[in-house]
mmCIF file of C-alpha atoms in Angstrom:
data_model
loop_
_atom_site.group_PDB
_atom_site.id
_atom_site.type_symbol
_atom_site.label_atom_id
_atom_site.label_comp_id
_atom_site.label_asym_id
_atom_site.label_seq_id
_atom_site.Cartn_x
_atom_site.Cartn_y
_atom_site.Cartn_z
ATOM 1 C CA MET M 951 0.000 0.000 0.000
ATOM 2 C CA ASP M 952 1.238 3.478 -0.867
ATOM 3 C CA SER M 953 2.451 5.620 2.013
ATOM 4 C CA VAL M 954 1.186 9.183 2.296
ATOM 5 C CA PHE M 955 4.917 10.017 2.377
ATOM 6 C CA SER M 956 5.806 8.101 -0.814
ATOM 7 C CA ASN M 957 6.564 11.434 -2.538
ATOM 8 C CA VAL M 958 9.370 12.157 -0.029
ATOM 9 C CA ASP M 959 12.831 11.981 -1.601
ATOM 10 C CA ARG M 960 15.878 10.782 0.307
ATOM 11 C CA ALA M 961 17.803 13.823 1.546
ATOM 12 C CA PRO M 962 21.476 14.124 0.600
ATOM 13 C CA GLU M 963 24.012 13.287 3.337
ATOM 14 C CA ASP M 964 25.231 16.272 5.324
ATOM 15 C CA PRO M 965 28.668 16.842 3.708
ATOM 16 C CA ILE M 966 30.463 17.147 7.070
ATOM 17 C CA LEU M 967 28.663 14.335 8.908
ATOM 18 C CA GLY M 968 28.896 12.197 5.742
ATOM 19 C CA VAL M 969 32.699 12.191 6.105
ATOM 20 C CA THR M 970 32.371 10.393 9.453
ATOM 21 C CA VAL M 971 29.914 7.852 7.995
ATOM 22 C CA ALA M 972 32.388 7.012 5.194
ATOM 23 C CA TYR M 973 35.250 6.811 7.734
ATOM 24 C CA ASN M 974 33.280 4.437 9.965
ATOM 25 C CA ASN M 975 32.637 2.130 6.997
ATOM 26 C CA ASP M 976 36.347 1.957 6.084
ATOM 27 C CA THR M 977 38.089 -1.150 7.432
ATOM 28 C CA SER M 978 41.687 0.007 6.821
ATOM 29 C CA PRO M 979 43.862 0.180 9.970
ATOM 30 C CA ALA M 980 45.554 3.279 8.493
ATOM 31 C CA LYS M 981 42.305 5.275 8.269
ATOM 32 C CA LEU M 982 42.320 8.807 9.661
ATOM 33 C CA ASN M 983 39.300 11.076 10.227
ATOM 34 C CA LEU M 984 40.159 14.765 9.881
ATOM 35 C CA GLY M 985 36.591 15.818 9.132
ATOM 36 C CA VAL M 986 35.134 15.884 12.620
ATOM 37 C CA GLY M 987 34.864 19.218 14.428
ATOM 38 C CA ALA M 988 35.571 17.807 17.865
ATOM 39 C CA TYR M 989 38.730 17.668 19.963
ATOM 40 C CA ARG M 990 40.690 14.433 20.188
ATOM 41 C CA THR M 991 43.559 13.491 22.495
ATOM 42 C CA GLU M 992 47.010 12.511 21.247
ATOM 43 C CA GLU M 993 45.626 8.929 21.318
ATOM 44 C CA GLY M 994 42.730 9.953 19.054
ATOM 45 C CA LYS M 995 40.136 9.618 21.818
ATOM 46 C CA PRO M 996 37.318 12.026 22.769
ATOM 47 C CA LEU M 997 38.133 14.015 25.917
ATOM 48 C CA VAL M 998 35.935 14.777 28.912
ATOM 49 C CA LEU M 999 37.658 17.514 30.922
ATOM 50 C CA ASP M 1000 38.559 16.633 34.533
ATOM 51 C CA VAL M 1001 36.876 19.818 35.714
ATOM 52 C CA VAL M 1002 33.652 18.776 33.924
ATOM 53 C CA ARG M 1003 33.729 15.373 35.658
ATOM 54 C CA ARG M 1004 34.199 17.107 39.011
ATOM 55 C CA ALA M 1005 31.339 19.532 38.375
ATOM 56 C CA GLU M 1006 29.058 16.653 37.343
ATOM 57 C CA GLN M 1007 29.976 14.694 40.462
ATOM 58 C CA GLN M 1008 29.161 17.717 42.603
ATOM 59 C CA LEU M 1009 25.759 18.048 40.894
ATOM 60 C CA VAL M 1010 24.982 14.325 41.251
ATOM 61 C CA ASN M 1011 25.910 14.385 44.952
ATOM 62 C CA ASP M 1012 23.579 17.314 45.698
ATOM 63 C CA PRO M 1013 20.287 15.793 46.987
ATOM 64 C CA SER M 1014 18.489 19.132 46.689
ATOM 65 C CA ARG M 1015 18.775 19.117 42.885
ATOM 66 C CA VAL M 1016 15.549 18.321 41.036
ATOM 67 C CA LYS M 1017 14.577 17.825 37.392
ATOM 68 C CA GLU M 1018 11.872 20.497 37.226
ATOM 69 C CA TYR M 1019 11.482 22.722 34.159
ATOM 70 C CA ILE M 1020 13.729 25.757 34.202
ATOM 71 C CA PRO M 1021 12.499 29.170 32.963
ATOM 72 C CA ILE M 1022 12.130 29.877 29.218
ATOM 73 C CA ALA M 1023 15.288 32.028 29.363
ATOM 74 C CA GLY M 1024 17.256 29.241 31.076
ATOM 75 C CA LEU M 1025 19.336 29.201 34.266
ATOM 76 C CA ALA M 1026 19.842 32.752 35.548
ATOM 77 C CA ASP M 1027 23.352 32.006 36.896
ATOM 78 C CA PHE M 1028 24.399 30.435 33.614
ATOM 79 C CA ASN M 1029 23.170 33.460 31.640
ATOM 80 C CA LYS M 1030 24.866 35.984 33.901
ATOM 81 C CA LEU M 1031 28.176 34.095 33.885
ATOM 82 C CA SER M 1032 28.065 33.504 30.110
ATOM 83 C CA ALA M 1033 27.629 37.222 29.389
ATOM 84 C CA LYS M 1034 30.505 37.975 31.772
ATOM 85 C CA LEU M 1035 32.732 35.385 30.083
ATOM 86 C CA ILE M 1036 32.356 36.830 26.582
ATOM 87 C CA LEU M 1037 32.027 40.546 27.452
ATOM 88 C CA GLY M 1038 34.473 40.701 30.370
ATOM 89 C CA ALA M 1039 33.821 41.024 34.112
ATOM 90 C CA ASP M 1040 34.042 44.830 34.003
ATOM 91 C CA SER M 1041 31.872 45.344 30.915
ATOM 92 C CA PRO M 1042 29.837 48.581 31.169
ATOM 93 C CA ALA M 1043 27.089 46.885 29.125
ATOM 94 C CA ILE M 1044 26.640 44.325 31.927
ATOM 95 C CA GLN M 1045 26.943 46.914 34.711
ATOM 96 C CA GLU M 1046 24.250 49.030 33.021
ATOM 97 C CA SER M 1047 21.962 45.965 32.486
ATOM 98 C CA ARG M 1048 21.992 46.522 28.714
ATOM 99 C CA VAL M 1049 22.489 42.828 27.865
ATOM 100 C CA ALA M 1050 19.666 40.342 27.317
ATOM 101 C CA THR M 1051 21.046 36.789 27.615
ATOM 102 C CA ILE M 1052 19.063 33.624 26.920
ATOM 103 C CA GLN M 1053 20.306 30.050 27.371
ATOM 104 C CA CYS M 1054 19.985 28.244 24.021
ATOM 105 C CA LEU M 1055 20.771 24.898 22.407
ATOM 106 C CA SER M 1056 24.491 25.391 21.810
ATOM 107 C CA GLY M 1057 25.776 27.734 19.102
ATOM 108 C CA THR M 1058 23.377 26.552 16.392
ATOM 109 C CA GLY M 1059 20.323 27.102 18.585
ATOM 110 C CA SER M 1060 21.591 30.543 19.623
ATOM 111 C CA LEU M 1061 22.011 31.548 15.981
ATOM 112 C CA ARG M 1062 18.555 30.276 15.074
ATOM 113 C CA VAL M 1063 16.784 31.977 17.996
ATOM 114 C CA GLY M 1064 18.658 35.216 17.226
ATOM 115 C CA ALA M 1065 17.750 34.979 13.532
ATOM 116 C CA GLU M 1066 14.056 34.343 14.288
ATOM 117 C CA PHE M 1067 14.029 37.358 16.640
ATOM 118 C CA LEU M 1068 15.651 39.593 13.990
ATOM 119 C CA LYS M 1069 13.236 38.463 11.284
ATOM 120 C CA LYS M 1070 10.315 39.488 13.494
ATOM 121 C CA HIS M 1071 11.645 42.671 15.114
ATOM 122 C CA TYR M 1072 14.460 44.154 13.010
ATOM 123 C CA HIS M 1073 13.856 46.427 10.025
ATOM 124 C CA GLN M 1074 16.350 44.650 7.729
ATOM 125 C CA SER M 1075 16.055 40.999 6.724
ATOM 126 C CA VAL M 1076 19.303 40.614 4.776
ATOM 127 C CA ILE M 1077 22.330 39.045 6.465
ATOM 128 C CA PHE M 1078 25.837 39.103 5.001
ATOM 129 C CA ILE M 1079 27.931 36.033 5.832
ATOM 130 C CA PRO M 1080 31.588 35.352 4.958
ATOM 131 C CA LYS M 1081 32.532 33.326 1.897
ATOM 132 C CA PRO M 1082 33.289 30.598 2.858
ATOM 133 C CA THR M 1083 31.622 29.973 6.203
ATOM 134 C CA TRP M 1084 30.354 27.042 8.288
ATOM 135 C CA GLY M 1085 27.956 25.045 6.077
ATOM 136 C CA ASN M 1086 25.077 25.351 8.546
ATOM 137 C CA HIS M 1087 25.076 29.173 8.622
ATOM 138 C CA PRO M 1088 23.163 29.807 5.366
ATOM 139 C CA LYS M 1089 20.638 27.086 6.227
ATOM 140 C CA VAL M 1090 19.954 28.466 9.717
ATOM 141 C CA PHE M 1091 19.426 32.016 8.437
ATOM 142 C CA ASN M 1092 17.422 31.042 5.350
ATOM 143 C CA LEU M 1093 15.042 28.881 7.381
ATOM 144 C CA ALA M 1094 14.507 31.745 9.832
ATOM 145 C CA GLY M 1095 13.361 33.841 6.856
ATOM 146 C CA LEU M 1096 16.424 36.056 6.410
ATOM 147 C CA SER M 1097 17.902 36.485 2.959
ATOM 148 C CA VAL M 1098 21.556 35.491 2.805
ATOM 149 C CA GLU M 1099 24.242 37.436 0.913
ATOM 150 C CA TYR M 1100 27.987 36.813 1.003
ATOM 151 C CA TYR M 1101 30.989 39.058 1.588
ATOM 152 C CA ARG M 1102 34.483 38.136 0.421
ATOM 153 C CA TYR M 1103 36.656 36.701 3.184
ATOM 154 C CA TYR M 1104 39.200 34.089 2.113
ATOM 155 C CA ASP M 1105 41.823 34.605 -0.569
ATOM 156 C CA PRO M 1106 42.840 31.223 -2.089
ATOM 157 C CA ALA M 1107 45.953 32.778 -3.627
ATOM 158 C CA THR M 1108 47.465 33.796 -0.272
ATOM 159 C CA ARG M 1109 45.460 31.282 1.803
ATOM 160 C CA GLY M 1110 44.813 34.293 4.007
ATOM 161 C CA LEU M 1111 42.256 37.056 4.429
ATOM 162 C CA ASP M 1112 40.879 38.967 1.426
ATOM 163 C CA PHE M 1113 40.707 42.112 3.529
ATOM 164 C CA GLN M 1114 40.221 44.498 0.616
ATOM 165 C CA GLY M 1115 37.343 42.388 -0.745
ATOM 166 C CA LEU M 1116 35.772 42.212 2.719
ATOM 167 C CA LEU M 1117 35.844 46.017 3.122
ATOM 168 C CA GLU M 1118 34.466 46.572 -0.396
ATOM 169 C CA ASP M 1119 31.582 44.124 0.054
ATOM 170 C CA LEU M 1120 30.563 45.392 3.503
ATOM 171 C CA GLY M 1121 30.985 48.956 2.239
ATOM 172 C CA ALA M 1122 28.476 48.179 -0.526
ATOM 173 C CA ALA M 1123 25.980 46.462 1.828
ATOM 174 C CA PRO M 1124 22.657 48.252 2.344
ATOM 175 C CA SER M 1125 22.473 50.421 5.464
ATOM 176 C CA GLY M 1126 21.271 48.426 8.480
ATOM 177 C CA ALA M 1127 22.102 45.005 7.003
ATOM 178 C CA ILE M 1128 23.032 42.263 9.503
ATOM 179 C CA VAL M 1129 26.630 41.011 9.303
ATOM 180 C CA LEU M 1130 27.680 37.605 10.614
ATOM 181 C CA LEU M 1131 31.200 37.676 12.086
ATOM 182 C CA HIS M 1132 33.192 34.725 13.441
ATOM 183 C CA ALA M 1133 34.479 36.013 16.807
ATOM 184 C CA CYS M 1134 37.732 34.029 16.418
ATOM 185 C CA ALA M 1135 39.064 30.858 14.739
ATOM 186 C CA HIS M 1136 37.060 31.293 11.528
ATOM 187 C CA ASN M 1137 35.473 28.012 10.406
ATOM 188 C CA PRO M 1138 36.433 26.553 7.926
ATOM 189 C CA THR M 1139 39.530 28.624 7.059
ATOM 190 C CA GLY M 1140 41.263 29.280 10.401
ATOM 191 C CA VAL M 1141 41.987 32.789 9.042
ATOM 192 C CA ASP M 1142 41.226 35.682 11.410
ATOM 193 C CA PRO M 1143 41.603 39.461 10.986
ATOM 194 C CA THR M 1144 44.385 41.116 13.003
ATOM 195 C CA PRO M 1145 43.360 43.465 15.871
ATOM 196 C CA GLU M 1146 44.091 46.423 13.543
ATOM 197 C CA GLN M 1147 41.899 44.922 10.811
ATOM 198 C CA TRP M 1148 39.125 44.274 13.351
ATOM 199 C CA GLU M 1149 39.241 47.964 14.255
ATOM 200 C CA GLN M 1150 38.782 48.928 10.592
ATOM 201 C CA ILE M 1151 35.914 46.447 10.254
ATOM 202 C CA ARG M 1152 34.293 47.917 13.382
ATOM 203 C CA GLN M 1153 34.566 51.478 12.065
ATOM 204 C CA LEU M 1154 33.069 50.480 8.702
ATOM 205 C CA ILE M 1155 30.207 48.507 10.293
ATOM 206 C CA ARG M 1156 29.329 51.366 12.653
ATOM 207 C CA SER M 1157 29.588 54.049 9.936
ATOM 208 C CA LYS M 1158 27.149 52.081 7.755
ATOM 209 C CA SER M 1159 24.833 51.268 10.710
ATOM 210 C CA LEU M 1160 25.244 47.551 10.000
ATOM 211 C CA LEU M 1161 24.232 45.156 12.791
ATOM 212 C CA PRO M 1162 26.984 42.723 13.897
ATOM 213 C CA PHE M 1163 25.964 39.161 14.822
ATOM 214 C CA PHE M 1164 28.959 37.311 16.308
ATOM 215 C CA ASP M 1165 29.274 33.547 16.271
ATOM 216 C CA SER M 1166 31.607 32.689 19.159
ATOM 217 C CA ALA M 1167 32.190 28.946 19.026
ATOM 218 C CA TYR M 1168 35.857 28.847 20.071
ATOM 219 C CA GLN M 1169 36.488 31.300 22.923
ATOM 220 C CA GLY M 1170 39.693 30.189 24.676
ATOM 221 C CA PHE M 1171 40.068 27.259 22.296
ATOM 222 C CA ALA M 1172 41.815 29.246 19.549
ATOM 223 C CA SER M 1173 44.684 31.022 21.310
ATOM 224 C CA GLY M 1174 44.406 29.361 24.721
ATOM 225 C CA SER M 1175 43.305 32.696 26.243
ATOM 226 C CA LEU M 1176 39.635 33.454 26.941
ATOM 227 C CA ASP M 1177 40.280 37.213 26.835
ATOM 228 C CA THR M 1178 42.324 37.213 23.616
ATOM 229 C CA ASP M 1179 39.644 35.217 21.813
ATOM 230 C CA ALA M 1180 36.911 37.638 22.969
ATOM 231 C CA HIS M 1181 38.808 40.713 21.744
ATOM 232 C CA SER M 1182 36.754 41.247 18.574
ATOM 233 C CA VAL M 1183 33.427 41.091 20.422
ATOM 234 C CA ARG M 1184 34.613 43.372 23.214
ATOM 235 C CA THR M 1185 35.817 46.107 20.839
ATOM 236 C CA PHE M 1186 32.335 46.259 19.302
ATOM 237 C CA VAL M 1187 30.641 46.343 22.708
ATOM 238 C CA ALA M 1188 33.076 49.003 24.012
ATOM 239 C CA ASP M 1189 31.851 51.560 21.460
ATOM 240 C CA GLY M 1190 28.369 51.525 23.016
ATOM 241 C CA GLY M 1191 26.747 50.125 19.873
ATOM 242 C CA GLU M 1192 24.396 47.175 19.619
ATOM 243 C CA CYS M 1193 25.193 43.602 18.562
ATOM 244 C CA LEU M 1194 24.182 39.955 18.950
ATOM 245 C CA ILE M 1195 26.464 37.171 20.175
ATOM 246 C CA ALA M 1196 25.903 33.417 19.899
ATOM 247 C CA GLN M 1197 28.060 31.441 22.341
ATOM 248 C CA SER M 1198 28.794 27.723 22.441
ATOM 249 C CA TYR M 1199 30.402 25.597 25.158
ATOM 250 C CA ALA M 1200 30.814 22.591 22.839
ATOM 251 C CA LYS M 1201 34.497 23.135 22.086
ATOM 252 C CA ASN M 1202 35.884 25.078 25.048
ATOM 253 C CA MET M 1203 34.322 22.822 27.716
ATOM 254 C CA GLY M 1204 34.034 19.724 25.525
ATOM 255 C CA LEU M 1205 30.258 19.696 26.114
ATOM 256 C CA TYR M 1206 29.385 18.842 22.485
ATOM 257 C CA GLY M 1207 26.443 16.533 23.153
ATOM 258 C CA GLU M 1208 25.065 18.575 26.070
ATOM 259 C CA ARG M 1209 24.021 21.345 23.630
ATOM 260 C CA VAL M 1210 24.898 24.296 25.863
ATOM 261 C CA GLY M 1211 24.978 27.821 24.490
ATOM 262 C CA ALA M 1212 23.750 31.356 24.996
ATOM 263 C CA LEU M 1213 22.422 34.205 22.901
ATOM 264 C CA SER M 1214 23.308 37.679 24.179
ATOM 265 C CA ILE M 1215 21.841 40.813 22.645
ATOM 266 C CA VAL M 1216 23.653 43.996 23.660
ATOM 267 C CA CYS M 1217 21.264 46.967 23.577
ATOM 268 C CA LYS M 1218 21.453 50.749 23.997
ATOM 269 C CA SER M 1219 19.593 50.821 27.322
ATOM 270 C CA ALA M 1220 18.356 48.574 30.137
ATOM 271 C CA ASP M 1221 14.759 49.307 29.113
ATOM 272 C CA VAL M 1222 15.350 48.109 25.537
ATOM 273 C CA ALA M 1223 17.247 45.020 26.782
ATOM 274 C CA SER M 1224 14.344 44.006 29.003
ATOM 275 C CA LYS M 1225 11.834 44.383 26.130
ATOM 276 C CA VAL M 1226 14.152 42.442 23.792
ATOM 277 C CA GLU M 1227 14.440 39.615 26.330
ATOM 278 C CA SER M 1228 10.653 39.426 26.646
ATOM 279 C CA GLN M 1229 10.339 39.028 22.864
ATOM 280 C CA VAL M 1230 13.175 36.472 22.567
ATOM 281 C CA LYS M 1231 11.296 34.362 25.133
ATOM 282 C CA LEU M 1232 8.309 34.420 22.763
ATOM 283 C CA VAL M 1233 10.565 32.956 20.057
ATOM 284 C CA VAL M 1234 11.720 30.155 22.375
ATOM 285 C CA ARG M 1235 8.372 29.188 23.926
ATOM 286 C CA PRO M 1236 6.716 27.697 20.794
ATOM 287 C CA MET M 1237 10.066 26.341 19.510
ATOM 288 C CA TYR M 1238 11.243 24.143 22.422
ATOM 289 C CA SER M 1239 9.533 25.706 25.430
ATOM 290 C CA SER M 1240 12.568 25.816 27.732
ATOM 291 C CA PRO M 1241 16.180 24.638 27.587
ATOM 292 C CA PRO M 1242 17.760 21.542 29.194
ATOM 293 C CA ILE M 1243 19.169 21.797 32.696
ATOM 294 C CA HIS M 1244 22.213 19.511 32.904
ATOM 295 C CA GLY M 1245 24.846 21.071 30.626
ATOM 296 C CA ALA M 1246 24.074 24.620 31.755
ATOM 297 C CA SER M 1247 24.396 23.499 35.399
ATOM 298 C CA ILE M 1248 27.871 22.095 34.638
ATOM 299 C CA VAL M 1249 28.946 25.398 33.045
ATOM 300 C CA ALA M 1250 27.499 27.500 35.888
ATOM 301 C CA THR M 1251 29.175 25.271 38.517
ATOM 302 C CA ILE M 1252 32.581 25.741 36.856
ATOM 303 C CA LEU M 1253 32.259 29.475 36.180
ATOM 304 C CA LYS M 1254 31.006 30.179 39.726
ATOM 305 C CA SER M 1255 33.949 28.520 41.508
ATOM 306 C CA SER M 1256 37.282 30.324 41.231
ATOM 307 C CA ASP M 1257 39.166 27.022 41.761
ATOM 308 C CA MET M 1258 37.224 25.194 39.067
ATOM 309 C CA TYR M 1259 37.429 28.172 36.726
ATOM 310 C CA ASN M 1260 41.228 28.252 37.082
ATOM 311 C CA ASP M 1261 41.486 24.499 36.495
ATOM 312 C CA TRP M 1262 39.293 24.891 33.403
ATOM 313 C CA THR M 1263 41.543 27.606 31.940
ATOM 314 C CA ILE M 1264 44.549 25.277 32.387
ATOM 315 C CA GLU M 1265 42.794 22.340 30.659
ATOM 316 C CA LEU M 1266 41.514 24.664 27.929
ATOM 317 C CA LYS M 1267 45.009 26.004 27.268
ATOM 318 C CA GLY M 1268 46.218 22.392 27.122
ATOM 319 C CA MET M 1269 43.769 21.646 24.281
ATOM 320 C CA ALA M 1270 44.649 24.852 22.405
ATOM 321 C CA ASP M 1271 48.387 24.213 22.817
ATOM 322 C CA ARG M 1272 48.098 20.661 21.471
ATOM 323 C CA ILE M 1273 46.424 21.980 18.327
ATOM 324 C CA ILE M 1274 49.052 24.713 17.909
ATOM 325 C CA SER M 1275 51.784 22.069 18.303
ATOM 326 C CA MET M 1276 50.094 19.869 15.624
ATOM 327 C CA ARG M 1277 50.198 22.835 13.238
ATOM 328 C CA LYS M 1278 53.917 23.233 13.889
ATOM 329 C CA GLN M 1279 54.631 19.508 13.453
ATOM 330 C CA LEU M 1280 52.644 19.281 10.216
ATOM 331 C CA PHE M 1281 54.280 22.401 8.752
ATOM 332 C CA GLU M 1282 57.811 21.246 9.675
ATOM 333 C CA ALA M 1283 57.218 17.718 8.326
ATOM 334 C CA LEU M 1284 55.950 19.075 4.966
ATOM 335 C CA GLN M 1285 59.024 21.325 4.761
ATOM 336 C CA ALA M 1286 61.363 18.451 5.626
ATOM 337 C CA LYS M 1287 59.702 16.302 2.957
ATOM 338 C CA GLY M 1288 60.167 19.070 0.390
ATOM 339 C CA THR M 1289 56.493 19.052 -0.549
ATOM 340 C CA PRO M 1290 55.992 21.643 -3.329
ATOM 341 C CA GLY M 1291 54.296 24.906 -2.375
ATOM 342 C CA ASP M 1292 54.243 27.320 0.544
ATOM 343 C CA TRP M 1293 52.670 25.684 3.618
ATOM 344 C CA SER M 1294 53.209 28.553 6.067
ATOM 345 C CA HIS M 1295 49.435 29.165 6.176
ATOM 346 C CA ILE M 1296 49.202 26.066 8.404
ATOM 347 C CA ILE M 1297 50.982 27.887 11.231
ATOM 348 C CA LYS M 1298 49.424 31.285 10.451
ATOM 349 C CA GLN M 1299 45.843 30.009 10.669
ATOM 350 C CA ILE M 1300 44.293 29.476 14.104
ATOM 351 C CA GLY M 1301 41.782 27.227 15.839
ATOM 352 C CA MET M 1302 40.495 23.755 15.169
ATOM 353 C CA PHE M 1303 40.591 23.864 11.380
ATOM 354 C CA THR M 1304 43.148 24.408 8.648
ATOM 355 C CA PHE M 1305 42.147 25.226 5.105
ATOM 356 C CA THR M 1306 44.891 23.261 3.351
ATOM 357 C CA GLY M 1307 44.367 24.614 -0.163
ATOM 358 C CA LEU M 1308 43.997 21.050 -1.472
ATOM 359 C CA ASN M 1309 41.378 20.732 -4.230
ATOM 360 C CA LYS M 1310 38.459 18.263 -4.504
ATOM 361 C CA GLU M 1311 40.445 15.850 -6.704
ATOM 362 C CA GLN M 1312 43.405 15.822 -4.299
ATOM 363 C CA VAL M 1313 41.067 15.204 -1.346
ATOM 364 C CA ALA M 1314 39.372 12.314 -3.191
ATOM 365 C CA PHE M 1315 42.817 10.869 -4.038
ATOM 366 C CA MET M 1316 43.916 11.026 -0.375
ATOM 367 C CA THR M 1317 40.741 9.262 0.740
ATOM 368 C CA LYS M 1318 41.012 6.541 -1.909
ATOM 369 C CA GLU M 1319 44.761 5.887 -1.676
ATOM 370 C CA TYR M 1320 45.549 6.802 1.941
ATOM 371 C CA HIS M 1321 42.202 6.365 3.764
ATOM 372 C CA ILE M 1322 42.317 9.968 5.002
ATOM 373 C CA TYR M 1323 38.901 11.586 5.408
ATOM 374 C CA MET M 1324 38.173 15.331 5.276
ATOM 375 C CA THR M 1325 35.595 17.651 3.734
ATOM 376 C CA SER M 1326 35.927 18.105 -0.044
ATOM 377 C CA ASP M 1327 36.979 21.762 0.345
ATOM 378 C CA GLY M 1328 40.297 20.607 1.854
ATOM 379 C CA ARG M 1329 39.444 21.614 5.435
ATOM 380 C CA ILE M 1330 41.174 19.441 8.017
ATOM 381 C CA SER M 1331 40.549 19.293 11.743
ATOM 382 C CA MET M 1332 43.906 19.770 13.452
ATOM 383 C CA ALA M 1333 42.393 18.233 16.594
ATOM 384 C CA GLY M 1334 42.106 14.904 14.755
ATOM 385 C CA LEU M 1335 45.888 14.769 14.201
ATOM 386 C CA SER M 1336 48.545 13.326 16.484
ATOM 387 C CA THR M 1337 52.340 12.999 16.454
ATOM 388 C CA ARG M 1338 51.805 9.398 15.337
ATOM 389 C CA THR M 1339 49.559 10.274 12.362
ATOM 390 C CA VAL M 1340 51.393 13.376 11.035
ATOM 391 C CA PRO M 1341 53.831 11.284 8.886
ATOM 392 C CA HIS M 1342 50.933 9.428 7.216
ATOM 393 C CA LEU M 1343 49.173 12.725 6.423
ATOM 394 C CA VAL M 1344 52.384 14.251 5.048
ATOM 395 C CA GLU M 1345 52.909 11.236 2.744
ATOM 396 C CA ALA M 1346 49.354 11.656 1.468
ATOM 397 C CA ILE M 1347 49.568 15.438 0.951
ATOM 398 C CA HIS M 1348 52.930 15.051 -0.802
ATOM 399 C CA ALA M 1349 51.550 12.383 -3.129
ATOM 400 C CA ALA M 1350 48.364 14.386 -3.817
ATOM 401 C CA VAL M 1351 50.264 17.583 -4.610
ATOM 402 C CA THR M 1352 52.847 15.881 -6.847
ATOM 403 C CA ARG M 1353 50.523 13.408 -8.622
ATOM 404 C CA VAL M 1354 47.103 15.109 -8.833
ATOM 405 C CA ALA M 1355 46.695 18.492 -10.514
#
């Protein structure tokens, strides 16, 4: 008998998640997955931070904890501490109660809730996003009803920032347009503006009355310093202007599957912030009613305790430093091998990902011949590498570059 859904086509695999599916199906002992956007230890294992285990234990041991619904906006402590983490403890915006913060479902949920709010309450419905950007960005914004345009960002020739193109495209954007900015560790390229370039971007955005929407998925995970990685956001908040910030604790606390994030909207006054918060709650209520309690409780427990917070910063720096050291090892091994081309972009880029500059054909060759899995745009997750696997990757890159055009 025909199903009422017989007209439904099979959806294509998500290109990023599809890499992991293909990897899992490969039986080769030499296989290597560099597609996944999650931290791995030197042994290639997922990591649960010690401080997270301790916080969880503390929560489990507390008999007064219950599983009741939490408010639509989430845990108050979590929201307060999240705003403080990204904006800085001494932020005037926080002191003047000009920030509306809502606990959301990780970074993706924060972006979606923010986009739905903007579609309903902001006078412009066009958002400019960098080219390239995380594959989910255009989908999130399109489905919220915003129209997506691109601004130039990455220059394949230098494997760095196309700063001139970025300024031209944002300069030509309609007044009031929304602009998505990666706070640090741009995904997928690993290319970030310098502090001086950020200042020029800020001046341009403010002079054109554009509305910045920051995606902060890697605070502390890029450089190893929570403050350094929040620099771009803080310069925009320091000028008294308005902006939105989506935060995720997936990477920096390793809470991927807990789906913990926050949306902060920095406003001109406390009165506006309180009205904005009331309307964001109306976005959340019919979407998922209220957020989950466990992950946010872990984050709040860690951020509230100065001992735990300090231990977290040490573990976080350990993760960032391992990735930085993988960049150095990969770059030096390619140099030692005499692989054609300039590979210095590997150590200039920052964060979890490196945009290698390898083309689709070279990526396909490396998967087929060397069982190395990555997205077809040549993005590799540095967190998936280890001292043991660097030589195998170098062999594959060398062969791809010398044998495949």
